[in-house]
Coordinates of C-alpha atoms in Angstrom, one line a residue:
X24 CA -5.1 129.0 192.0
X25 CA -8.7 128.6 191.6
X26 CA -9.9 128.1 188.4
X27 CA -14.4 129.2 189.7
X28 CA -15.4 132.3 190.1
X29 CA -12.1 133.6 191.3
X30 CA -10.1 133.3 188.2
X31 CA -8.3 136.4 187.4
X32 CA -9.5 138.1 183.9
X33 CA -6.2 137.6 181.9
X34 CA -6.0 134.0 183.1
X35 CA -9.0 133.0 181.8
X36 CA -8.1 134.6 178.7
X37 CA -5.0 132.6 178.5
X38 CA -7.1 129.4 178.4
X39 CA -9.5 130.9 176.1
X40 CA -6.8 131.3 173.5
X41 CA -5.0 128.1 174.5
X42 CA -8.2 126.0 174.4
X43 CA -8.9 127.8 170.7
X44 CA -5.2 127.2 169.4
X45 CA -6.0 123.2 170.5
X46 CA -9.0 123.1 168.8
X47 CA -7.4 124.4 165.5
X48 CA -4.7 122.2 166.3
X49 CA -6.9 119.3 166.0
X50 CA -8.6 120.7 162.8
X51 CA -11.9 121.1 164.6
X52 CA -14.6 124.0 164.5
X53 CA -16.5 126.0 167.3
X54 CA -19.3 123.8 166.2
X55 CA -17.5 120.5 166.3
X56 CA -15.7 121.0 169.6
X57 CA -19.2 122.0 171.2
X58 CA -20.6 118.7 169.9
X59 CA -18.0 116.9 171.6
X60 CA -18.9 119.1 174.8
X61 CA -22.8 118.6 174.7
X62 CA -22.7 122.6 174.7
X63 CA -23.6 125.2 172.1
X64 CA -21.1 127.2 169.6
X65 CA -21.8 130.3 171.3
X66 CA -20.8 129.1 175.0
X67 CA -17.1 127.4 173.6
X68 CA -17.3 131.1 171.6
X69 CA -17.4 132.3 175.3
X70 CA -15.1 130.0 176.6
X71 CA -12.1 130.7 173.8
X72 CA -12.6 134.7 174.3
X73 CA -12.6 134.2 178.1
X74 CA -15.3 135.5 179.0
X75 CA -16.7 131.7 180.8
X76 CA -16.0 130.6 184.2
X77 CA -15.0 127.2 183.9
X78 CA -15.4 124.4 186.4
X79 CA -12.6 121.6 187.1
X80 CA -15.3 119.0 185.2
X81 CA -15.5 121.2 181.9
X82 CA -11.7 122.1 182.0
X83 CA -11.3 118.1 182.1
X84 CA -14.1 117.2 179.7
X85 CA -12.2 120.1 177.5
X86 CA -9.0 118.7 178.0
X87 CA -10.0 115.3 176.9
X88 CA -11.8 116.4 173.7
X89 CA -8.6 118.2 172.4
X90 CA -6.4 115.7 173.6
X91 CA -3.8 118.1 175.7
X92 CA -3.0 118.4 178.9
X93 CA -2.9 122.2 178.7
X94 CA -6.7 122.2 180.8
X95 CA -6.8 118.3 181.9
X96 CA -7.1 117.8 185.2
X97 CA -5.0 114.5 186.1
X98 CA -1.9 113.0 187.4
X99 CA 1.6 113.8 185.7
X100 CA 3.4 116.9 185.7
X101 CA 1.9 120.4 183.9
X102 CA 4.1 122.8 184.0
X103 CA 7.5 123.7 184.0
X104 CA 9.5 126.8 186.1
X105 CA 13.1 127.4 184.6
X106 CA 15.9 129.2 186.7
X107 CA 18.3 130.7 183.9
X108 CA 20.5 132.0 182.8
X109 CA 22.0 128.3 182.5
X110 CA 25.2 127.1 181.4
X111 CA 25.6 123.3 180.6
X112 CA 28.2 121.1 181.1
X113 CA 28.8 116.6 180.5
X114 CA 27.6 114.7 178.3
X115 CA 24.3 113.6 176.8
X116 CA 23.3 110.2 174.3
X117 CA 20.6 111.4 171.8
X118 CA 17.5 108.8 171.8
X119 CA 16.1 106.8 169.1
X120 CA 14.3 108.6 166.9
X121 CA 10.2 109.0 167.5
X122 CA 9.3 109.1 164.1
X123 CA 10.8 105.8 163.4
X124 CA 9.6 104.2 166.3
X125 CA 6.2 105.5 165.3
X126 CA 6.2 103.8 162.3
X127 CA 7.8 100.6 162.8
X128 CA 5.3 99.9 165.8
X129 CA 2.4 100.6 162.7
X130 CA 4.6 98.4 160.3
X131 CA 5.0 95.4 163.2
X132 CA 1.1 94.4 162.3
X133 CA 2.7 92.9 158.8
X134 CA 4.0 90.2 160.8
X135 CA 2.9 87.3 161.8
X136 CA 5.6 86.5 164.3
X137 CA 7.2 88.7 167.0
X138 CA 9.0 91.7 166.7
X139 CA 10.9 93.0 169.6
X140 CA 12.2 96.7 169.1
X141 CA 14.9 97.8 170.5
X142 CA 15.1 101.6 172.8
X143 CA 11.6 102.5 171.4
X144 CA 11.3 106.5 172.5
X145 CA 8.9 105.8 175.6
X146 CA 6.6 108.9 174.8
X147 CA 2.4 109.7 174.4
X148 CA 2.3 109.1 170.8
X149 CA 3.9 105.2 171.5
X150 CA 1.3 105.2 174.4
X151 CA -1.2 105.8 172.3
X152 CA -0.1 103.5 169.7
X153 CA 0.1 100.6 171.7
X154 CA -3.3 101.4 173.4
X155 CA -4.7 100.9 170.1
X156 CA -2.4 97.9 169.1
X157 CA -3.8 95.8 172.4
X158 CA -7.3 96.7 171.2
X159 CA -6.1 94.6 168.3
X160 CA -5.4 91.7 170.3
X161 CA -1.5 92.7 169.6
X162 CA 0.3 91.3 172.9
X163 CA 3.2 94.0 173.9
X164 CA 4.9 94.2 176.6
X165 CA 8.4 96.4 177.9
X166 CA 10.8 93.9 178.0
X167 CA 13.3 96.4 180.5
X168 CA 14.8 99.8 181.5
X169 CA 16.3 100.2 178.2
X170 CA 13.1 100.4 176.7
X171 CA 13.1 97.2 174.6
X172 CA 9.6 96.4 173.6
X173 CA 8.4 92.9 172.4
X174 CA 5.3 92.9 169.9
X175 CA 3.2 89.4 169.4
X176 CA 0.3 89.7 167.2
X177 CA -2.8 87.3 167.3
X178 CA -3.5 85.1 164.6
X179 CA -6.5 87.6 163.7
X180 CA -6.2 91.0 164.5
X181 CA -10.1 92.4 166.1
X182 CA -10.7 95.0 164.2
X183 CA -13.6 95.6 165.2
X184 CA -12.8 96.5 169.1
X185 CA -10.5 99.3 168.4
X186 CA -9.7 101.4 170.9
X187 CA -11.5 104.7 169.6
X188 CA -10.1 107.3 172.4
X189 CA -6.7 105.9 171.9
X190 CA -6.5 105.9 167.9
X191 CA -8.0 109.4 167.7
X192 CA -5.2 110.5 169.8
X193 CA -2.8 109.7 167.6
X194 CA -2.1 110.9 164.1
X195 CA -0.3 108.0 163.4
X196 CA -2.7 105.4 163.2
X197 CA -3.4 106.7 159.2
X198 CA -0.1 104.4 159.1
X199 CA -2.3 101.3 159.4
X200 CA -3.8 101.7 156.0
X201 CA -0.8 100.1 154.4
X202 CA -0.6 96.8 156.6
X203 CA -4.5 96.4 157.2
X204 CA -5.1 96.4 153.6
X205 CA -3.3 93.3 153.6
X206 CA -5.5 92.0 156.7
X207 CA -8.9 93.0 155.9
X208 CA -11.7 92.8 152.7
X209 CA -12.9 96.6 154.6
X210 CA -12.2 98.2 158.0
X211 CA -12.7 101.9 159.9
X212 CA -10.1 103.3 161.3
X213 CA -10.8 106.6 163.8
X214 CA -9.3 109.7 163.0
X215 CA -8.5 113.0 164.8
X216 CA -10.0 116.0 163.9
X217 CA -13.3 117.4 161.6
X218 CA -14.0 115.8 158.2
X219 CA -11.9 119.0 156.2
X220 CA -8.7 117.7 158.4
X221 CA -9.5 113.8 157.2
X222 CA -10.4 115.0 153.6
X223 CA -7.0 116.7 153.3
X224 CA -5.4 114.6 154.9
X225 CA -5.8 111.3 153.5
X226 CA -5.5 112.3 149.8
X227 CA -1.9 111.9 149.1
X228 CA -2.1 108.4 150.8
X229 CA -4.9 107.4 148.3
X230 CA -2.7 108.4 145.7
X231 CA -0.1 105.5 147.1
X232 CA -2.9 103.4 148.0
X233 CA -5.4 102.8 145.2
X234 CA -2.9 100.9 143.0
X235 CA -3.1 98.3 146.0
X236 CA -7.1 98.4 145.7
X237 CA -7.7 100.5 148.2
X238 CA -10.2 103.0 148.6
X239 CA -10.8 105.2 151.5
X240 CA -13.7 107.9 152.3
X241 CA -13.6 110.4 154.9
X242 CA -16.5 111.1 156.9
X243 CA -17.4 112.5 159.9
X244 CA -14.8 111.1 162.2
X245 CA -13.8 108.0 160.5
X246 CA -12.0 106.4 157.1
X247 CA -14.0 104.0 155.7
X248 CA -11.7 101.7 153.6
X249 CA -12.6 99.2 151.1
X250 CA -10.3 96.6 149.3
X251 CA -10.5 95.1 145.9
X252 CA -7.8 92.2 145.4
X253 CA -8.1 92.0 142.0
X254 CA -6.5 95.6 141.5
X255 CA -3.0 95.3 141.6
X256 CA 0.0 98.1 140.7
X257 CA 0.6 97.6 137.2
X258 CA 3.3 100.8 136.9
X259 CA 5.7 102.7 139.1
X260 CA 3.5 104.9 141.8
X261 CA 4.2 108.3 141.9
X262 CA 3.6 110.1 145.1
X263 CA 2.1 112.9 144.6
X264 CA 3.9 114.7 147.6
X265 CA 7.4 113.5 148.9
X266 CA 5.9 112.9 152.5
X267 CA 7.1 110.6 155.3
X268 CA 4.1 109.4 156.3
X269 CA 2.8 108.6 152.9
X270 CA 6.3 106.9 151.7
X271 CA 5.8 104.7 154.5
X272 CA 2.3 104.0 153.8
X273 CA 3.4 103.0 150.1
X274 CA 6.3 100.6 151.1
X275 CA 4.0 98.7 154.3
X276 CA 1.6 98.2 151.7
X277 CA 4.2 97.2 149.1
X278 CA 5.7 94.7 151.8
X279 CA 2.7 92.4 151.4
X280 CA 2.0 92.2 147.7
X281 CA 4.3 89.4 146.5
X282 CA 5.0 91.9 143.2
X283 CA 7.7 93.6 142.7
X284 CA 6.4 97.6 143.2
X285 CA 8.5 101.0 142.3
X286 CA 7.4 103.9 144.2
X287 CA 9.3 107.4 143.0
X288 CA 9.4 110.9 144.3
X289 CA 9.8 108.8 147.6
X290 CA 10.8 110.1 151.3
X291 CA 14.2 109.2 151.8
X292 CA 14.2 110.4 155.2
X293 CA 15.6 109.0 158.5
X294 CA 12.2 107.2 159.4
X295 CA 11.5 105.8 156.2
X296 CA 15.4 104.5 155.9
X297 CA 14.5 102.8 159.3
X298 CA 11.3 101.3 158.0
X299 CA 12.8 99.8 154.9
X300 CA 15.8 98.2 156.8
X301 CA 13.0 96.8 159.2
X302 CA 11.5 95.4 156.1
X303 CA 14.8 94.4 155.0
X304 CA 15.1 92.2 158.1
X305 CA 11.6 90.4 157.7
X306 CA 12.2 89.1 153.9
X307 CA 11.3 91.9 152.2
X308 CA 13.5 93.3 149.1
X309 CA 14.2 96.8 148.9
X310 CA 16.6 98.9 146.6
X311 CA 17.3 102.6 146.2
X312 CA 17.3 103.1 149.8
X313 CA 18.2 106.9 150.7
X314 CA 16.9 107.8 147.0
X315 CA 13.5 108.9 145.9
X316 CA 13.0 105.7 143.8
X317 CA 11.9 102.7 146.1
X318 CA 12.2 99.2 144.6
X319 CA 10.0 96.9 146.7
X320 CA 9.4 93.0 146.2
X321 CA 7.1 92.3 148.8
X322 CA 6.5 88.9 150.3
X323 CA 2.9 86.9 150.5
X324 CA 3.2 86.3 154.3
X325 CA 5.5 87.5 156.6
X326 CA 6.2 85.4 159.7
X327 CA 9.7 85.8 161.3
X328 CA 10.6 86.4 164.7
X329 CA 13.0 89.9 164.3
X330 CA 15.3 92.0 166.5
X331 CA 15.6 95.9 165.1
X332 CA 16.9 98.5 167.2
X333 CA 15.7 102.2 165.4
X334 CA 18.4 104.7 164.7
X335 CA 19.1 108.1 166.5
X336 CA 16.6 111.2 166.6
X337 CA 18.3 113.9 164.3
X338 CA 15.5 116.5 166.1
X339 CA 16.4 115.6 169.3
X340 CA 20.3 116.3 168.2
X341 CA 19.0 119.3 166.8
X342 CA 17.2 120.1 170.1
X343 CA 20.3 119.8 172.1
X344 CA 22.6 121.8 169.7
X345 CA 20.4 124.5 170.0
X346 CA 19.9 124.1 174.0
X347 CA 24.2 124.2 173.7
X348 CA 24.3 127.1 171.5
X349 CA 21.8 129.3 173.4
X350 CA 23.1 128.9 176.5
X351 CA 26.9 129.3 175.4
X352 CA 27.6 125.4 176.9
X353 CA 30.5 123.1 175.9
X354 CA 28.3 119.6 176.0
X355 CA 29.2 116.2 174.5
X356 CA 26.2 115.1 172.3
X357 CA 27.0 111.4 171.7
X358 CA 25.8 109.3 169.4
X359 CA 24.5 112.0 166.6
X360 CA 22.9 110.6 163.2
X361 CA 25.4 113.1 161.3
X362 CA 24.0 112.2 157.6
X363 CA 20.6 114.3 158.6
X364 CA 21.8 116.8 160.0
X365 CA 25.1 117.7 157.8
X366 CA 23.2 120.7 156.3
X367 CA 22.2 122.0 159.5
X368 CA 25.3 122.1 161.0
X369 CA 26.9 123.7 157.5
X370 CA 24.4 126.5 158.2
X371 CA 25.3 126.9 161.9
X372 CA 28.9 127.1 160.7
X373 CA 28.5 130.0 158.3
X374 CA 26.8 131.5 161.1
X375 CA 29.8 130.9 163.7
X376 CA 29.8 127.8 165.1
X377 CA 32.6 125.8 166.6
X378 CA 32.3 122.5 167.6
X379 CA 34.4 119.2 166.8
X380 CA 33.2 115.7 166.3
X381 CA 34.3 112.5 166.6
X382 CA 35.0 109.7 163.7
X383 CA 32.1 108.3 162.7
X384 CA 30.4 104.6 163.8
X385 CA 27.3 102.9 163.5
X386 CA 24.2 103.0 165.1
X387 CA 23.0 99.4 166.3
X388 CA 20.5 98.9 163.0
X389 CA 23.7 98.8 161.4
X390 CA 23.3 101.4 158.7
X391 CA 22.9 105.1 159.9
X392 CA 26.1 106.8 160.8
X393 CA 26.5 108.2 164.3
X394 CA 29.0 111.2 165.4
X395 CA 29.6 112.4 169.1
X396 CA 29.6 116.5 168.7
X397 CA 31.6 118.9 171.4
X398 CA 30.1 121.7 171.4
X399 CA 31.9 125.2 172.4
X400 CA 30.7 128.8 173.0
X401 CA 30.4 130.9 170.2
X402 CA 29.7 134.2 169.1
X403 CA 27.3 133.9 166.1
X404 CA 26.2 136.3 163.2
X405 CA 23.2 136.0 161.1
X406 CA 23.2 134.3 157.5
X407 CA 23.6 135.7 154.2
X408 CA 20.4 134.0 152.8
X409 CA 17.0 133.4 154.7
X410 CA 17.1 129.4 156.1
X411 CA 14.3 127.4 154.9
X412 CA 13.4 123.3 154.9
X413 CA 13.5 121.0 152.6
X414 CA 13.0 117.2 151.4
X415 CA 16.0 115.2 153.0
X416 CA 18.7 116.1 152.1
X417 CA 17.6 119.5 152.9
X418 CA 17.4 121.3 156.1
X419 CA 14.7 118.9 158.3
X420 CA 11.4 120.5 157.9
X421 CA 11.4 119.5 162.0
X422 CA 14.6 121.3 162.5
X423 CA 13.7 124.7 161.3
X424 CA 11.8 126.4 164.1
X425 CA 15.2 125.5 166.2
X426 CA 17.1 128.5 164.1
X427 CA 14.4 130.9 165.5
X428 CA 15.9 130.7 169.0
X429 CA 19.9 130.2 167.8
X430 CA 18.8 133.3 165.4
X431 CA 18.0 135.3 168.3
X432 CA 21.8 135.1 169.7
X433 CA 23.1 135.5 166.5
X434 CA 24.1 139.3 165.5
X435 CA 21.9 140.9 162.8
X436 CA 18.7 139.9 161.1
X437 CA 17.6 136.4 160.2
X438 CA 14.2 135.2 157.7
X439 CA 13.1 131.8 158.5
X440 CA 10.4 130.5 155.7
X441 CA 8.3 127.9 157.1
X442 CA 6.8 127.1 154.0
X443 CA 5.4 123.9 155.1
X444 CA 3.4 124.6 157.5
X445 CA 0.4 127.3 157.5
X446 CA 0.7 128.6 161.2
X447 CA 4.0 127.0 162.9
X448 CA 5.7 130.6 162.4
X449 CA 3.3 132.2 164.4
X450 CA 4.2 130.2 167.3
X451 CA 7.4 131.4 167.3
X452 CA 6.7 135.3 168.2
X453 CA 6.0 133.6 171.2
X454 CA 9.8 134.3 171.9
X455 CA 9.1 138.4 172.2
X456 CA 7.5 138.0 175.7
X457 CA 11.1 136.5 176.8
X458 CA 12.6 140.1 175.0
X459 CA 13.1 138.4 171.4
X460 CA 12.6 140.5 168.5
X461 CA 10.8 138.5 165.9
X462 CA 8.6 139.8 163.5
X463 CA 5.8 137.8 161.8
X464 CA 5.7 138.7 158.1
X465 CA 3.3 136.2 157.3
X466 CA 1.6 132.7 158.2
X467 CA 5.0 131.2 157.1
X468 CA 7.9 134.0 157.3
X469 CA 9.5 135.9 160.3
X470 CA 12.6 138.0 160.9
X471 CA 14.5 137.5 163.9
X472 CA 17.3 140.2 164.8
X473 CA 19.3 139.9 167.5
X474 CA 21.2 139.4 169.7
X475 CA 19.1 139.3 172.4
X476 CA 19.2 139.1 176.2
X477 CA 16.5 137.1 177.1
X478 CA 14.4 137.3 180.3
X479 CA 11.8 135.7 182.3
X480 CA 8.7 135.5 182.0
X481 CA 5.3 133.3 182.3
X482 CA 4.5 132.1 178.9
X483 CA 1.4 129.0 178.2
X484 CA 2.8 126.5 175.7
X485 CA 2.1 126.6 172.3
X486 CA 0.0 123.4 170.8
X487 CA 2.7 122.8 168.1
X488 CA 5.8 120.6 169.6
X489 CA 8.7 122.1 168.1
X490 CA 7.7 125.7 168.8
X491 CA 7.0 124.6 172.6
X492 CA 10.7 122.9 172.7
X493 CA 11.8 126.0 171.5
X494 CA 10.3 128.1 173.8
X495 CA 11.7 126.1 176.9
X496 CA 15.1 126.1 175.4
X497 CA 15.1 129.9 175.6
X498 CA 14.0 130.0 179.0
X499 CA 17.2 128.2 179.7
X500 CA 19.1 131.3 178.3
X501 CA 16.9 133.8 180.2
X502 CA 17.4 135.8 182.7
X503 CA 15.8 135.3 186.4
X504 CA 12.3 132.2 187.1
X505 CA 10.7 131.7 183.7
X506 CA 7.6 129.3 183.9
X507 CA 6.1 127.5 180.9
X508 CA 2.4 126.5 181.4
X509 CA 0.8 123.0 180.4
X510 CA 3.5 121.6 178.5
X511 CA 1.5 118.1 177.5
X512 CA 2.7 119.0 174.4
X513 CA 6.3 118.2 174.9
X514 CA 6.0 115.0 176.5
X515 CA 3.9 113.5 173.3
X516 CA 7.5 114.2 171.5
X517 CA 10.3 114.1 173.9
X518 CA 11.2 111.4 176.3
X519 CA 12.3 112.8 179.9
X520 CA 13.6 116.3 178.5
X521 CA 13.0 118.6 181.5
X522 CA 14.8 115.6 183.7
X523 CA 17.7 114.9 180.9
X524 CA 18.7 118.6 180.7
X525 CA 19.0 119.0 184.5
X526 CA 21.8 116.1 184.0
X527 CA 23.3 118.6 182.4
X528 CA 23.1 121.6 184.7
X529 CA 19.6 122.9 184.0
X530 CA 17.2 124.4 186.3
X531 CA 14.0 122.7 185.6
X532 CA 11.0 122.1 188.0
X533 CA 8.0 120.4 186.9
X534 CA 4.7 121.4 189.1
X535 CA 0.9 121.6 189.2
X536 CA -1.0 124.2 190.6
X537 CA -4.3 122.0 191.6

């Protein structure tokens, strides 16, 4: 298809609005995005309403300013066409989870010797991450098919040569605060997005932060940090949200002060149980692990040669039960994290579920415990109450957009309350152009009734990963060739998924059209 002149109207249109959902996505205005561009406000005004021809150098320039391959014009697969309706069948091993790996890649650069993770989740964000860790001078290499990875850091880490494209790619890297603090008197570290995205941001981690000296402005593009030893946490900190990110933050920075530090109204979710055992293996003491009260007594220098292999994805379990319920499959999931997903799974059998799972075990970091779930058709009926998230041990703020596609199979009406997140819920009336009924109530509630019989149809990804997974899963139970366009999105969170659900009996092609 040619993407000059000849462009059909209501294509161009579909880039329009994907190219403005990226840009929001990223936190960036008109005027920002233009900037980027070397164009004006009113031609990206043009572009977003579809009312611009676009050449193959802007739709790549375009691409590469927001980060997603949903206009990029490169190597790697775009989109995906799905033959349904699909029944599954064999077994599948959920991977290590991304989120951990994530963070224990940020919380290597506390030590000084090497680190060698174990089945790191091989995916864009850990791409990215390590793009920006060799700009560092951070030696890392694959070690095998597995996907061991081995982590040497330099003696002194450049800061000053980091890799800017990488980093704001990422939203990860505002995980480095809490190690470089350690490392550096001041330092930059890029960010993605406008300065109302980096404001908002990087408030909570302040909150964590200051009591370790640290003080951090937001400008255009960039946090500016600046450290003062002689500030040093004199009382418990108190987080003023319970987020991942900034529990992780607080204990990496906490690893390095020789103190003894109490952080409450702590994350005690599955990445931040993996981080503290991590921190467990290089010398550092940590209580209250699984609790919102963190005890931490940090160490003055950390040099140890460790061996950590991350826990299992509960998402990615949560990804597959749904692909299994959807499509009516019996499928061996092996190797589940039961203890976050227990609530899930206690919602899913109110609403009908049968399955059986095996006796628990324990994953190789020697903590989290693992199930292997056979799942078998079932006929399902909506809730009693509306499903919302929740800090763990409440239903994964990840997991919820997953009950928007089991919903839709399930007889009667079901409200989802995505209170977390301002526009997620929109993403999921996506699901009407495959014959769902959902209906948007606001920014963060819809009502799904069902059941429905899905069918094909040509739908353009969504920018938000969860809503895109879910999207492809019900594609799977649809009727007839459903395509899914520039799925980029995907691949920054899932390892392989298109190729590890045609193992199981899927119909899933990945192609280009250029």
């Amino acid at each position: 298809m040619s993407y000059r002149d000849g462009m059909p109207q209501d294509y161009k249109s579909s880039i329009g609005a994907l190219i403005r959902d990226a840009r929001q996505h990223r936190g960036l205005t008109q005027m920002q995005l233009a900037d980027l561009l070397s164009t004006s406000q009113s031609a990206v005004n043009r572009i977003e309403k579809g009312q611009q021809n676009l050449s193959l150098e802007m739709l790549a320039r375009i691409g590469e300013a927001l980060d997603s391959e949903l206009v990029s014009v490169g190597s790697g697969p775009v989109h995906l066409r799905v033959q349904g309706p699909t029944t599954l069948a064999g077994a599948i091993d959920v991977k290590t989870s991304k989120n951990a790996g994530v963070a224990l890649l940020c919380a290597s650069l506390l030590n000084r010797g090497r680190t060698t993770l174990r089945k790191v989740a091989r995916i864009e964000e850990v791409n990215r991450l390590l793009e920006v860790l060799n700009s560092l001078g951070v030696q890392t290499r694959w070690l095998n098919d597995d996907n061991d990875l081995e982590i040497v850091p330099p003696v002194e880490l450049d800061l000053d040569h980091m890799d800017e494209d990488a980093a704001r790619r990422t939203r990860s890297v505002i995980m480095f605060l809490g190690p470089l603090l350690h490392r550096a008197e001041s330092f930059e570290l890029p960010y993605a997005g406008g300065c109302n995205l980096g404001t908002r941001t990087v408030e909570p981690h302040m909150a964590a932060l200051r009591p370790f000296g640290l003080e951090v402005k937001a400008t255009e593009g960039s946090y500016h940090a600046q450290v003062n030893r002689a500030v040093d946490p004199t009382r418990p900190i108190v987080l003023t949200e319970r987020g991942d990110t900034v529990t992780e933050n607080a204990l990496m920075a906490a690893a390095l002060h020789p103190g003894t530090t109490v952080i409450r109204n702590a994350s005690s979710n599955y990445m931040v149980q993996d981080l503290c055992f991590y921190l467990q293996k290089l010398g550092v003491t940590v209580e209250g692990i699984g609790t919102t009260t963190l005890t931490v007594t940090g160490r003055e220098v950390i040099d140890v040669d460790v061996d950590y292999a991350p826990a299992e994805d509960p998402i990615e379990a949560m990804s597959l039960l749904a692909a299994a319920i959807v499509t009516r499959s019996s499928i061996t999931i092996r190797r589940v994290p039961i203890e976050f997903l227990e609530i899930e799974l206690a919602v899913l059998e109110e609403m009908g579920f049968h399955y059986s799972r095996s006796e628990e075990y324990t994953a190789l970091n020697g903590h989290t415990r693992l199930v292997d779930l056979q799942t078998r058709p079932s006929d399902l009926r909506a809730p009693h109450d509306k499903i919302h998230p929740m800090p763990f041990p409440g239903l994964n703020i990840d997991n919820l957009p997953f009950f928007a596609v089991i919903a839709a199979v399930a007889e009667g009406q079901t409200f989802l309350h995505d209170w977390v997140y301002e526009n997620r819920a929109i993403y999921l009336t996506e699901l009407t152009k495959l014959g769902g009924h959902v209906k948007l109530l606001d920014p963060h509630r819809v009502m799904i009734e069902g059941p429905t019989s899905f069918s094909g149809a040509e739908l353009v990804c969504p920018p938000a990963l969860r809503p895109a997974v879910v999207i492809l899963l019900a594609m799977l139970a649809s009727k007839g060739t459903s395509v899914l366009r520039s799925t980029y999105v995907i691949h920054r969170g899932y390892e392989d998924l298109a190729e590890r659900l045609n193992l199981l009996g899927a119909s899933i092609e990945t192609f280009r059209d250029i």
